[in-house]
Short mmCIF file of C-alpha atoms in Angstrom, two decimals:
data_model
loop_
_atom_site.label_atom_id
_atom_site.label_comp_id
_atom_site.label_asym_id
_atom_site.label_seq_id
_atom_site.Cartn_x
_atom_site.Cartn_y
_atom_site.Cartn_z
CA MET A 6 -12.49 6.56 8.61
CA ARG A 7 -12.01 7.41 12.47
CA GLN A 8 -12.42 10.91 13.58
CA ARG A 9 -9.09 12.33 14.68
CA SER A 10 -7.45 15.46 16.35
CA LEU A 11 -4.09 15.46 15.21
CA ILE A 12 -3.73 18.99 15.50
CA ALA A 13 -4.44 18.54 19.22
CA ILE A 14 -1.87 16.22 19.43
CA THR A 15 0.53 18.61 17.79
CA ALA A 16 -0.20 21.42 20.05
CA ALA A 17 -0.06 18.94 23.04
CA LEU A 18 3.42 17.87 22.07
CA ALA A 19 4.92 21.39 21.50
CA ALA A 20 3.55 22.36 24.91
CA GLY A 21 4.91 19.32 26.60
CA ALA A 22 1.64 18.10 27.96
CA LEU A 23 1.73 14.67 26.14
CA THR A 24 4.52 12.59 26.72
CA LEU A 25 4.94 9.23 25.35
CA THR A 26 7.05 7.49 27.96
CA ALA A 27 9.67 5.17 26.80
CA CYS A 28 9.19 1.66 28.02
CA GLY A 29 9.63 1.19 31.70
CA SER A 30 9.26 -2.17 33.38
CA ARG A 31 7.80 -4.85 31.56
CA ASP A 32 4.54 -6.29 32.62
CA GLU A 33 4.15 -10.19 32.57
CA ASN A 34 1.85 -10.19 29.34
CA GLY A 35 4.18 -8.27 27.11
CA GLY A 36 4.20 -4.38 26.74
CA GLY A 37 6.01 -1.99 29.18
CA SER A 38 4.25 -0.14 32.20
CA ASP A 39 4.00 3.42 31.65
CA SER A 40 4.28 6.23 34.28
CA SER A 41 0.34 6.46 34.28
CA GLY A 42 0.05 2.83 35.20
CA GLY A 43 -0.91 1.98 31.52
CA THR A 44 0.65 -0.24 29.21
CA THR A 45 3.06 0.88 26.69
CA VAL A 46 2.94 -1.14 23.26
CA VAL A 47 5.59 -0.80 21.07
CA ILE A 48 5.04 -1.04 16.96
CA GLY A 49 8.43 -1.75 15.41
CA VAL A 50 9.08 0.02 11.97
CA ASP A 51 11.74 -1.07 9.64
CA ALA A 52 12.52 0.94 6.39
CA PRO A 53 15.60 2.26 4.57
CA LEU A 54 16.12 5.60 6.77
CA THR A 55 19.32 6.65 5.38
CA GLY A 56 20.72 6.04 1.85
CA ASP A 57 19.40 6.44 -1.57
CA LEU A 58 15.62 4.96 -0.67
CA SER A 59 15.38 7.04 2.45
CA ALA A 60 12.71 9.32 1.05
CA MET A 61 10.37 6.28 0.70
CA GLY A 62 11.69 4.94 3.93
CA LEU A 63 11.18 8.00 6.31
CA GLY A 64 7.47 8.44 4.86
CA ILE A 65 6.98 4.94 6.27
CA LYS A 66 8.50 6.02 9.54
CA ASN A 67 6.37 9.05 9.95
CA SER A 68 3.23 7.67 8.56
CA ALA A 69 3.35 5.00 11.32
CA ASP A 70 4.35 7.24 13.91
CA LEU A 71 1.07 9.34 13.37
CA ALA A 72 -0.92 6.07 13.66
CA ALA A 73 0.90 5.40 16.94
CA LYS A 74 0.14 9.00 18.31
CA THR A 75 -3.34 9.14 16.82
CA ALA A 76 -4.39 5.89 18.65
CA THR A 77 -2.83 7.01 21.92
CA GLU A 78 -4.19 10.52 21.93
CA GLU A 79 -7.74 9.09 21.17
CA LYS A 80 -7.24 6.49 23.76
CA TYR A 81 -8.48 4.00 20.95
CA VAL A 82 -7.40 0.99 23.11
CA GLU A 83 -8.57 1.12 26.67
CA GLY A 84 -5.27 1.51 28.80
CA ILE A 85 -2.91 1.15 25.94
CA SER A 86 -0.52 3.64 24.25
CA PHE A 87 1.33 3.41 21.65
CA GLU A 88 4.72 4.25 20.11
CA ILE A 89 6.99 3.48 17.68
CA GLU A 90 10.59 1.91 17.38
CA ALA A 91 12.27 2.65 13.92
CA LEU A 92 15.25 0.58 12.77
CA ASP A 93 17.09 1.07 9.63
CA ASP A 94 17.64 -1.54 7.06
CA GLN A 95 19.49 0.59 4.35
CA GLY A 96 17.47 -1.59 1.78
CA GLN A 97 19.92 -4.28 2.65
CA PRO A 98 18.45 -7.77 3.39
CA SER A 99 21.37 -8.84 5.96
CA ALA A 100 20.43 -5.22 8.15
CA GLY A 101 16.66 -6.24 7.81
CA GLN A 102 17.00 -9.56 9.27
CA GLN A 103 19.29 -8.13 12.04
CA ASN A 104 16.71 -5.66 12.69
CA ALA A 105 14.23 -8.57 12.69
CA THR A 106 16.15 -10.15 15.47
CA LYS A 107 16.16 -7.00 17.61
CA PHE A 108 12.47 -6.47 17.41
CA VAL A 109 11.82 -10.16 18.33
CA ALA A 110 14.35 -9.66 21.77
CA ASP A 111 12.15 -6.63 22.84
CA ASP A 112 9.18 -7.74 24.48
CA ASP A 113 7.33 -4.71 24.09
CA VAL A 114 7.10 -4.99 20.39
CA LEU A 115 3.94 -6.61 19.62
CA GLY A 116 3.55 -5.92 15.83
CA VAL A 117 6.01 -4.52 13.06
CA VAL A 118 5.52 -2.16 10.25
CA GLY A 119 7.66 -2.79 7.04
CA PRO A 120 9.92 -3.23 5.37
CA LEU A 121 10.22 -1.26 2.02
CA ASN A 122 11.80 -3.79 -0.06
CA SER A 123 10.83 -7.09 -0.86
CA SER A 124 14.15 -8.64 -0.69
CA VAL A 125 14.71 -7.07 2.79
CA GLY A 126 11.26 -9.07 3.59
CA GLU A 127 12.15 -12.10 2.65
CA SER A 128 15.09 -12.06 5.03
CA MET A 129 12.49 -11.21 8.15
CA GLN A 130 9.96 -13.54 7.46
CA LYS A 131 11.16 -16.85 9.32
CA VAL A 132 12.63 -14.64 12.05
CA PHE A 133 9.26 -12.91 13.00
CA ASP A 134 7.11 -16.12 12.33
CA ASP A 135 9.41 -18.08 14.55
CA ALA A 136 8.45 -15.93 17.11
CA LYS A 137 4.87 -15.48 16.42
CA LEU A 138 5.57 -11.58 16.08
CA VAL A 139 3.08 -10.09 13.28
CA GLN A 140 4.67 -8.07 10.34
CA VAL A 141 2.65 -5.69 8.12
CA SER A 142 4.23 -4.38 4.89
CA PRO A 143 3.19 -1.35 3.72
CA ALA A 144 5.12 -1.82 0.46
CA ASN A 145 6.63 -5.27 -0.36
CA THR A 146 5.11 -6.41 -3.62
CA GLY A 147 6.80 -9.32 -4.48
CA PRO A 148 4.17 -12.37 -5.08
CA GLY A 149 6.39 -15.09 -3.29
CA LEU A 150 6.34 -13.43 0.03
CA THR A 151 2.74 -14.70 0.77
CA GLN A 152 2.20 -17.25 -1.93
CA GLY A 153 5.44 -19.33 -2.04
CA PRO A 154 8.29 -19.46 -4.69
CA LYS A 155 6.02 -21.38 -6.89
CA TRP A 156 3.01 -19.08 -6.93
CA GLN A 157 2.36 -19.01 -10.73
CA THR A 158 1.26 -22.77 -10.60
CA GLU A 159 0.96 -23.49 -6.81
CA LYS A 160 0.04 -21.04 -3.93
CA VAL A 161 1.01 -21.65 -0.40
CA ARG A 162 1.61 -19.41 2.18
CA SER A 163 4.69 -20.09 4.11
CA TYR A 164 4.15 -17.81 6.99
CA LYS A 165 1.07 -16.85 8.95
CA SER A 166 2.63 -13.82 10.55
CA TYR A 167 3.22 -11.82 7.36
CA PHE A 168 0.52 -9.45 5.96
CA ARG A 169 0.71 -6.74 3.54
CA THR A 170 -1.34 -3.65 2.56
CA ALA A 171 0.35 -3.05 -0.68
CA THR A 172 -1.08 -4.88 -3.92
CA THR A 173 1.58 -7.38 -5.36
CA ASP A 174 3.52 -7.29 -8.59
CA ALA A 175 1.40 -10.34 -9.88
CA ILE A 176 -1.07 -7.44 -10.61
CA GLN A 177 1.12 -4.38 -10.80
CA GLY A 178 3.07 -5.82 -13.70
CA PRO A 179 0.20 -7.10 -15.94
CA PHE A 180 -1.88 -3.88 -15.08
CA ALA A 181 1.18 -1.78 -16.66
CA ALA A 182 1.43 -3.90 -19.49
CA GLN A 183 -2.36 -3.75 -20.41
CA TYR A 184 -2.16 0.44 -20.17
CA LEU A 185 1.10 0.43 -22.44
CA TYR A 186 -0.53 -1.96 -25.12
CA ASN A 187 -4.23 -0.83 -24.88
CA LYS A 188 -4.21 2.60 -24.15
CA ALA A 189 -0.61 3.77 -24.99
CA LYS A 190 -0.52 2.11 -28.08
CA LYS A 191 2.95 0.97 -27.34
CA THR A 192 4.01 -2.54 -29.25
CA LYS A 193 7.70 -2.51 -28.75
CA VAL A 194 9.16 -2.72 -25.27
CA PHE A 195 12.90 -3.08 -24.23
CA VAL A 196 12.78 -4.54 -20.47
CA ILE A 197 15.50 -3.83 -18.07
CA ASP A 198 15.78 -4.89 -14.34
CA ASP A 199 18.15 -4.44 -11.47
CA LYS A 200 18.20 -8.54 -10.67
CA LYS A 201 16.97 -7.78 -7.31
CA THR A 202 13.63 -9.74 -5.73
CA TYR A 203 11.48 -6.65 -6.34
CA GLY A 204 12.64 -5.56 -9.75
CA ALA A 205 13.29 -8.87 -11.43
CA GLY A 206 9.91 -10.10 -10.47
CA LEU A 207 8.12 -7.01 -11.64
CA ALA A 208 9.74 -7.30 -14.81
CA ALA A 209 8.85 -10.82 -15.42
CA THR A 210 4.90 -10.38 -14.77
CA PHE A 211 5.02 -7.41 -16.93
CA THR A 212 6.69 -9.37 -19.70
CA ASP A 213 4.54 -12.33 -19.78
CA GLU A 214 1.51 -10.27 -20.14
CA PHE A 215 3.04 -7.79 -22.81
CA LYS A 216 3.52 -10.56 -24.75
CA LYS A 217 -0.01 -12.21 -24.24
CA LEU A 218 -1.34 -9.39 -25.37
CA GLY A 219 0.80 -9.33 -28.52
CA GLY A 220 3.33 -7.13 -27.71
CA ASP A 221 7.10 -7.55 -28.89
CA VAL A 222 10.11 -7.59 -26.48
CA VAL A 223 12.75 -6.23 -28.70
CA GLY A 224 15.49 -6.48 -25.99
CA THR A 225 16.25 -7.33 -22.30
CA GLU A 226 19.00 -6.24 -19.86
CA HIS A 227 19.88 -6.61 -16.24
CA ILE A 228 22.04 -3.75 -14.55
CA ASP A 229 24.05 -3.53 -11.45
CA PRO A 230 22.35 -1.58 -8.83
CA ASP A 231 25.61 -0.35 -7.52
CA THR A 232 26.71 1.82 -10.37
CA LYS A 233 25.17 5.02 -12.31
CA ASP A 234 26.61 4.44 -15.51
CA PHE A 235 24.27 2.89 -18.03
CA SER A 236 25.63 4.15 -21.40
CA ALA A 237 26.02 0.85 -22.91
CA VAL A 238 22.14 -0.43 -21.96
CA ALA A 239 21.25 3.06 -23.19
CA THR A 240 22.80 2.12 -26.53
CA LYS A 241 21.14 -0.93 -26.86
CA VAL A 242 17.86 0.63 -26.05
CA LYS A 243 18.41 2.92 -29.22
CA ASN A 244 19.47 0.31 -31.29
CA SER A 245 16.38 -1.86 -30.53
CA GLY A 246 13.72 0.13 -32.08
CA ALA A 247 11.68 0.06 -28.99
CA ASP A 248 9.17 2.65 -28.58
CA VAL A 249 8.99 2.24 -24.71
CA VAL A 250 11.40 0.88 -22.14
CA TYR A 251 9.96 -1.04 -18.90
CA TYR A 252 12.19 -0.87 -15.90
CA GLY A 253 12.10 -3.16 -12.84
CA GLY A 254 13.75 -1.73 -9.93
CA GLU A 255 13.65 1.55 -7.86
CA TYR A 256 14.32 5.19 -8.53
CA PRO A 257 18.00 5.53 -7.70
CA GLN A 258 18.95 3.67 -10.72
CA ALA A 259 15.63 4.49 -12.76
CA GLY A 260 16.24 8.20 -12.85
CA PRO A 261 19.99 8.10 -14.66
CA LEU A 262 19.10 5.12 -16.68
CA SER A 263 16.01 7.20 -18.05
CA LYS A 264 18.34 10.45 -18.61
CA GLN A 265 21.14 8.38 -20.07
CA ILE A 266 18.52 6.67 -22.75
CA LYS A 267 17.31 10.16 -23.95
CA SER A 268 20.88 11.22 -24.16
CA ALA A 269 21.64 8.41 -26.52
CA GLY A 270 19.05 9.27 -28.71
CA ALA A 271 16.00 7.33 -27.86
CA LYS A 272 13.11 9.61 -27.14
CA ILE A 273 10.96 7.28 -25.87
CA PRO A 274 9.31 6.65 -22.20
CA LEU A 275 10.54 4.95 -19.38
CA ILE A 276 7.86 3.07 -17.32
CA GLY A 277 8.38 1.37 -14.17
CA GLY A 278 6.56 0.24 -10.75
CA ASP A 279 5.84 1.77 -7.33
CA GLY A 280 9.76 1.80 -6.83
CA ILE A 281 10.25 4.58 -8.73
CA TYR A 282 7.13 6.66 -8.00
CA ASP A 283 8.82 8.92 -6.12
CA PRO A 284 9.80 12.68 -6.66
CA THR A 285 13.59 11.87 -6.48
CA PHE A 286 13.08 9.96 -9.51
CA ILE A 287 11.86 13.36 -11.35
CA GLU A 288 15.32 15.19 -10.09
CA LEU A 289 17.32 12.41 -11.16
CA ALA A 290 15.70 11.94 -14.79
CA GLY A 291 16.11 15.57 -15.47
CA ASN A 292 14.05 17.69 -18.06
CA ASP A 293 13.98 14.77 -20.58
CA GLY A 294 11.92 12.65 -17.72
CA THR A 295 8.66 14.60 -18.98
CA GLY A 296 6.30 11.80 -20.17
CA ASP A 297 7.95 8.92 -18.02
CA LEU A 298 5.48 6.59 -16.22
CA ALA A 299 5.00 4.61 -13.11
CA THR A 300 2.37 2.45 -11.78
CA SER A 301 1.71 2.40 -7.92
CA VAL A 302 -0.44 0.66 -5.80
CA GLY A 303 -3.82 2.09 -4.90
CA ALA A 304 -5.25 5.39 -5.95
CA PRO A 305 -4.00 8.70 -5.53
CA VAL A 306 -4.07 9.30 -2.00
CA GLU A 307 -4.66 13.14 -2.49
CA ASP A 308 -7.75 12.15 -4.52
CA LEU A 309 -9.27 9.60 -1.80
CA PRO A 310 -11.78 11.30 0.43
CA SER A 311 -10.60 8.78 3.21
CA ALA A 312 -7.15 10.07 2.98
CA LYS A 313 -7.81 13.99 3.22
CA GLU A 314 -8.11 13.77 7.22
CA PHE A 315 -4.32 11.93 7.07
CA VAL A 316 -2.92 14.51 4.64
CA ALA A 317 -4.08 17.28 6.89
CA ASP A 318 -2.79 15.59 10.22
CA TYR A 319 0.29 14.69 8.61
CA LYS A 320 1.17 18.24 7.71
CA ALA A 321 -0.29 19.48 10.91
CA ALA A 322 2.19 16.99 12.79
CA GLY A 323 5.24 18.94 11.20
CA TYR A 324 7.09 16.08 10.08
CA LYS A 325 10.12 17.42 7.77
CA GLU A 326 9.87 14.66 5.25
CA ASP A 327 7.17 14.13 2.66
CA TYR A 328 4.74 10.94 3.54
CA SER A 329 5.77 9.79 -0.08
CA ALA A 330 4.31 7.02 -1.94
CA TYR A 331 3.47 4.50 0.88
CA GLY A 332 2.56 6.83 3.66
CA GLY A 333 -1.00 5.85 3.60
CA TYR A 334 -0.43 2.15 3.45
CA SER A 335 2.32 2.67 6.35
CA TYR A 336 -0.53 4.50 8.45
CA ASP A 337 -3.01 1.63 7.50
CA SER A 338 -0.34 -0.84 8.43
CA ALA A 339 0.17 0.48 12.01
CA TRP A 340 -3.44 0.65 12.22
CA ALA A 341 -4.01 -2.90 11.55
CA VAL A 342 -1.73 -3.70 14.36
CA ILE A 343 -3.55 -1.04 16.56
CA GLU A 344 -6.74 -2.85 15.39
CA ALA A 345 -5.51 -6.40 16.28
CA VAL A 346 -4.15 -5.38 19.77
CA LYS A 347 -7.67 -3.83 20.37
CA LYS A 348 -9.44 -7.21 19.57
CA VAL A 349 -7.08 -9.22 21.70
CA VAL A 350 -7.10 -6.69 24.46
CA GLU A 351 -11.24 -6.59 24.35
CA ASP A 352 -11.30 -10.37 24.42
CA ASN A 353 -9.03 -10.75 27.39
CA ASP A 354 -10.90 -8.60 29.93
CA GLY A 355 -8.96 -5.23 29.18
CA LYS A 356 -5.55 -6.52 29.10
CA LEU A 357 -2.78 -8.19 27.25
CA PRO A 358 -2.81 -11.88 27.62
CA ASP A 359 0.34 -13.77 28.14
CA ASP A 360 0.63 -15.12 24.73
CA ALA A 361 -0.06 -11.50 23.04
CA ARG A 362 2.18 -11.62 20.51
CA GLU A 363 0.53 -14.92 18.80
CA GLN A 364 -3.03 -13.71 19.59
CA ILE A 365 -2.33 -10.46 17.82
CA THR A 366 -0.88 -12.50 14.93
CA ALA A 367 -4.06 -14.48 14.95
CA ALA A 368 -6.33 -11.21 15.27
CA MET A 369 -4.80 -9.88 12.28
CA GLN A 370 -6.26 -12.13 9.77
CA ASN A 371 -9.94 -10.98 10.51
CA VAL A 372 -8.76 -7.43 10.94
CA SER A 373 -11.07 -5.01 8.77
CA PHE A 374 -11.50 -0.96 8.80
CA ASP A 375 -11.84 1.95 6.71
CA GLY A 376 -8.23 3.21 6.35
CA VAL A 377 -6.72 6.07 4.59
CA THR A 378 -6.26 4.16 1.34
CA GLY A 379 -9.76 2.51 1.58
CA LYS A 380 -11.01 -0.69 2.87
CA VAL A 381 -8.22 -2.80 5.05
CA SER A 382 -8.76 -6.12 4.97
CA PHE A 383 -6.52 -9.44 4.02
CA ASP A 384 -7.04 -12.55 2.11
CA GLU A 385 -6.16 -16.01 3.07
CA PHE A 386 -2.53 -15.62 2.07
CA GLY A 387 -2.32 -12.40 4.07
CA ASP A 388 -2.65 -10.23 0.96
CA THR A 389 -4.33 -7.13 0.87
CA THR A 390 -7.99 -7.38 -0.52
CA ASN A 391 -7.75 -3.78 -2.20
CA LYS A 392 -6.38 -4.49 -5.89
CA GLN A 393 -6.58 -1.07 -7.40
CA LEU A 394 -3.70 0.59 -8.96
CA THR A 395 -2.73 4.06 -10.67
CA VAL A 396 -0.62 4.76 -13.52
CA TYR A 397 1.19 8.16 -13.33
CA SER A 398 3.05 10.18 -15.66
CA ILE A 399 5.42 13.19 -15.34
CA GLU A 400 4.04 16.32 -16.39
CA GLY A 401 5.10 19.94 -15.38
CA GLY A 402 7.83 18.22 -13.09
CA GLU A 403 5.12 16.31 -11.23
CA TRP A 404 3.98 12.92 -10.96
CA LYS A 405 -0.05 13.16 -12.21
CA PRO A 406 -2.39 10.12 -12.10
CA VAL A 407 -3.62 9.18 -15.85
CA GLU A 408 -5.31 6.06 -15.31
CA SER A 409 -6.86 4.14 -12.20
CA GLY A 410 -8.37 0.41 -12.17
CA THR A 411 -7.65 -2.92 -11.57
CA TYR A 412 -5.95 -5.68 -13.52
CA THR A 413 -8.21 -7.84 -15.44
CA GLY A 414 -6.60 -10.94 -15.99
#
């Protein structure tokens, strides 16, 4: 983990002593020239900054911003300062694709962090790949993004510009199934998903593993993510005899769904993936949410020695919003871009080359460093090599870690 001094950065910002200038004239190598004669590299950030998923999106934005400010203050790449440009996708693939086009059109943008949603990620990949602009998602978990649509039988990497620091649902779904069946002793599950790329994919990998273990899927249902009335589904759950509900989707729907299932008389836990692992789920589920579960990528950030500095620096920087589930992964995604820029600059006599985007994308494949979330590096598909996951349970109005480990397939 790099030694950083974010408290000093915060003080300098408050005093007006440190100014990350907006990009001035573009130099011929990409990047913008700043008033001090150096070069400003912009890291794009795409996430839902408004709407139901903004709690996670703003944590992604702020954490990437923290990485950019830290690298600039440390002069981590000689002659280069970093800043972010954040665009709001509202969790919508069409908006994400438009944002990708905007990032590509800005010559100063040499890497992008995001998005949150796998469906949004799908909409951006070709745009970035055609422009050779590297993308590192801290949160996408759909396996097909890196390993192709037939990933279960034939793994093919379609886009060499796409990387991620979050592990995939090919691991997360089965990990949840193993925990429920082997540790929690749940044998009858009702599976629900929101029909979106992330939710449906996660539910499918969970279901396959739960059945292999000997569990019984007593019912399945798809919900409309644009509604909040799940009473009909809740009644089906109650009548099914399930002892647990698995939900593939995100917290805006999962919270009310959990609450309505309990109200219907099924006093059983709901478990979901990282898309429900947010304090907002607890608010939406209400008091009956106690005992509900979620899996999330990696180990609890607060418990990692490597993350203590990040947590302290984030607090010192004064961001209004929490770093949320993907803060550490967003910081590491941004830092991966910074590491790739550093490699390219050092290999080109201390300046950005004419084909900076292409070289940065190529350099990303071999990036390796000790990050907030542990060792950060990528396999041949652009997937993170960190496969750890954690199960959380709601206790006393908070998410508490109950089990950490890796999927043993």
